[in-house]
Amino acid sequence: MEARGLKITNIKLDPYINVDPGTMSPFQHGEVFVTDDGAETDLDLGHYERFTSSTLKSVDNFTTGQVYDAVIQKERRGDYLGKTVQVIPHITDEIKRRIKLAAEGYDIAIVEIGGTVGDIESLPFLEAIRQFSFDMGKENVLYIHLTLVPYIKSAGELKTKPTQHSVQKLREIGIQPQIILCRSERPLNAELKDKIALFCNVEKDAVINAVDVETIYRVPLEFHRQGLDERIVEYLNIWTREPQMDRWEELVRKINNRNKAINIAVVGKYVSLTESYKSLNEALVHGGIANDTHVNLKFVNSTDLQEEQGDISKYFEDIHGVLVPGGFGVRGTEGKILAIKYARENGIPLFGICLGMQLAVVEFARHVCNMENANSTEFDADTPWPVIDLLPGQISIERKGGTMRLGAYKCVLTPNTRAMEAYKSNVISERHRHRYEFNNKYEETLVEHGLVVSGKNPETSLVEIVELKDHPWFLGCQFHPEFKSKPMNPHPLFREFIRASLAYSNKT
Ligand code: GLN
């Protein structure tokens, strides 16, 4: 839709009861994405930002928890004037109000409802969008149903039954989808598409196959090839120019022409699920695209590292760069510190993000500045060298949800540093999500021993970026640069990290 010149926004509705995913385990929910305005949101907002030019806001993601919270507060204020407060119309009205608010000012709002048709918890959301076309006029609302068409290996067959059933379920509650997007491992042939069209009561060319492709960034081209955008503008009765897909074609060409390859070790504890570090993985791919390089990720479990007695070099054979991402809780932190030490001593490019930066500071304090048992007070409240600590404002906070340093903050860069070299700008803005901070009390000592402070918040003087001079590329940042990386505009720090790792791989 953007390639056709339309102004779009994306909204994600999550039917679970948590107010936001900020308090959920990455194992359960995947990554928590952070917006500029400081909302902790579903990771899908990250996909939306990577695929479009939008910068999403807190209104663009809401949950059952938020909806009920708002309705209950109104009820307690007496705003319902003695009425019985019910799912229909009060909850559904609140859902519709929020969609309208977030959609205001755009040509098209693409609203995704999480979960699966048939879930008890998503019923109020489906009822709300059913009413939506009633309220707004049929020509202004389009229903797209996303369905899985499983491939049964032993039978060598794609099955359309689940699709028939979920569409039936939707029709039971009064929603007739107009377009059906079929996710599948293998391509659907014309016969299967026709079958789905007939059974699900949609036009033949409105059955679109979302088939697995070699890169996720081919998806817009694939949808366009099947005419999805044509159907959408036709059903919504919108006139647009021809879509300009050349940027996407160019991107896919670049991706397919990468002629180098490097291996990056990602040292974390949520290693089994790529969804836990979604934006990070994508940002690394983007950094690779900028350097014509395939970036192979090797997940190293930090708890394994820590249990290893002595030599850890076997984990880093064939590794050209080490990335230590963000995280919470003490488990695995000593393993991450070992990885950082290894990278620092062996001249392997190191990129520390948020917790990764904090632990890089701890490692430097312990092993270069002789601050024995230096730590973050998150992990050792009694450390003699609290090089990472809570700010006074965080100490009294007891509620966990939404109380970290969240969202975009400015950072002023120091000239002649790797950070400045990467960004080519004096002032940057990046997104944060953490409670603990670099302790400025130790800045002088750390700097005397060779730590470079290359970025600071202009208002609070909080240290946002540190690096090392006598190292090929060693940089830690307190913010999460991965949230702002886009395939067509790779983040400068990821671009430079991959460039340095590539240079390291050429040497070894
Ligand atoms: N646990 C650390 C803090 O709260 C780091 C958080 C993170 O990496 N996102 O400050």
Coordinates of N, CA, C and O and ligand atoms in Angstrom, one line a residue, residues 325-329 353-356 358 376 378-379 388-390 404 432-437 478 480, ligand 1:
P325 N 23.6 -9.7 23.8 CA 22.3 -8.9 23.8 C 21.8 -8.5 25.2 O 22.4 -8.8 26.2
G326 N 20.6 -7.9 25.2 CA 20.0 -7.5 26.4 C 19.5 -8.7 27.2 O 19.4 -9.8 26.7
G327 N 19.2 -8.5 28.5 CA 18.6 -9.5 29.3 C 18.4 -9.1 30.7 O 18.8 -8.0 31.1
F328 N 17.7 -10.0 31.4 CA 17.4 -9.7 32.8 C 17.7 -10.9 33.7 O 17.6 -12.0 33.2
G329 N 18.0 -10.6 34.9 CA 18.3 -11.7 35.9 C 19.7 -12.2 35.8 O 20.4 -12.1 34.8
I353 N 24.8 -5.0 23.9 CA 23.6 -4.2 23.8 C 22.9 -4.3 25.2 O 22.6 -5.4 25.7
C354 N 22.7 -3.1 25.7 CA 21.9 -3.0 27.0 C 22.6 -3.8 28.1 O 23.7 -3.4 28.5
L355 N 22.1 -5.0 28.5 CA 22.8 -5.8 29.5 C 24.2 -6.1 29.0 O 25.2 -6.1 29.8
G356 N 24.3 -6.3 27.7 CA 25.7 -6.6 27.1 C 26.6 -5.5 27.3 O 27.8 -5.7 27.6
Q358 N 26.4 -3.3 29.9 CA 26.6 -3.2 31.3 C 27.6 -4.3 31.7 O 28.5 -4.0 32.5
S376 N 27.0 -5.4 38.6 CA 25.8 -4.5 38.6 C 25.1 -4.9 39.9 O 25.0 -6.0 40.3
E378 N 22.1 -5.2 40.2 CA 21.0 -6.1 39.8 C 21.4 -7.5 40.2 O 20.6 -8.3 40.6
F379 N 22.7 -7.8 40.2 CA 23.2 -9.2 40.4 C 23.9 -9.4 41.7 O 24.0 -10.5 42.2
I388 N 27.6 -0.7 37.8 CA 26.2 -0.5 37.2 C 25.3 -0.5 38.3 O 25.3 -1.4 39.2
D389 N 24.4 0.5 38.4 CA 23.6 0.7 39.6 C 22.2 1.3 39.2 O 22.1 1.8 38.1
L390 N 21.3 1.3 40.2 CA 20.0 1.9 39.9 C 20.2 3.4 40.1 O 21.0 3.9 41.0
M404 N 10.4 0.9 33.7 CA 11.8 1.0 33.4 C 12.1 2.3 32.6 O 11.1 3.1 32.4
H432 N 15.3 2.9 24.6 CA 15.8 2.2 25.8 C 14.7 1.3 26.4 O 13.5 1.5 26.3
R433 N 15.2 0.3 27.2 CA 14.3 -0.5 28.0 C 15.2 -1.2 29.1 O 15.7 -2.3 28.9
H434 N 15.4 -0.5 30.2 CA 16.3 -1.0 31.3 C 16.0 -0.2 32.5 O 15.5 0.9 32.5
R435 N 16.5 -0.8 33.6 CA 16.3 -0.1 34.9 C 17.7 0.4 35.4 O 17.8 1.4 36.0
Y436 N 18.7 -0.4 35.1 CA 20.1 -0.1 35.7 C 20.8 0.8 34.7 O 20.6 0.8 33.5
E437 N 21.9 1.5 35.2 CA 22.6 2.5 34.5 C 24.1 2.4 34.8 O 24.5 1.9 35.9
Q478 N 23.8 1.3 25.8 CA 22.8 1.1 26.8 C 21.4 1.0 26.2 O 20.5 0.4 26.7
H480 N 18.8 0.1 22.7 CA 18.6 -1.1 21.8 C 18.5 -0.6 20.3 O 17.5 -0.3 19.8
Ligands
GLN1 N1 18.7 -6.0 33.2 C1 19.3 -4.8 32.8 C2 18.5 -3.5 33.3 O1 17.4 -3.6 33.7 C3 19.4 -4.7 31.3 C4 18.1 -4.7 30.6 C5 18.2 -5.0 29.1 O2 19.2 -5.5 28.7 N2 17.1 -4.7 28.4 O3 19.1 -2.5 33.3

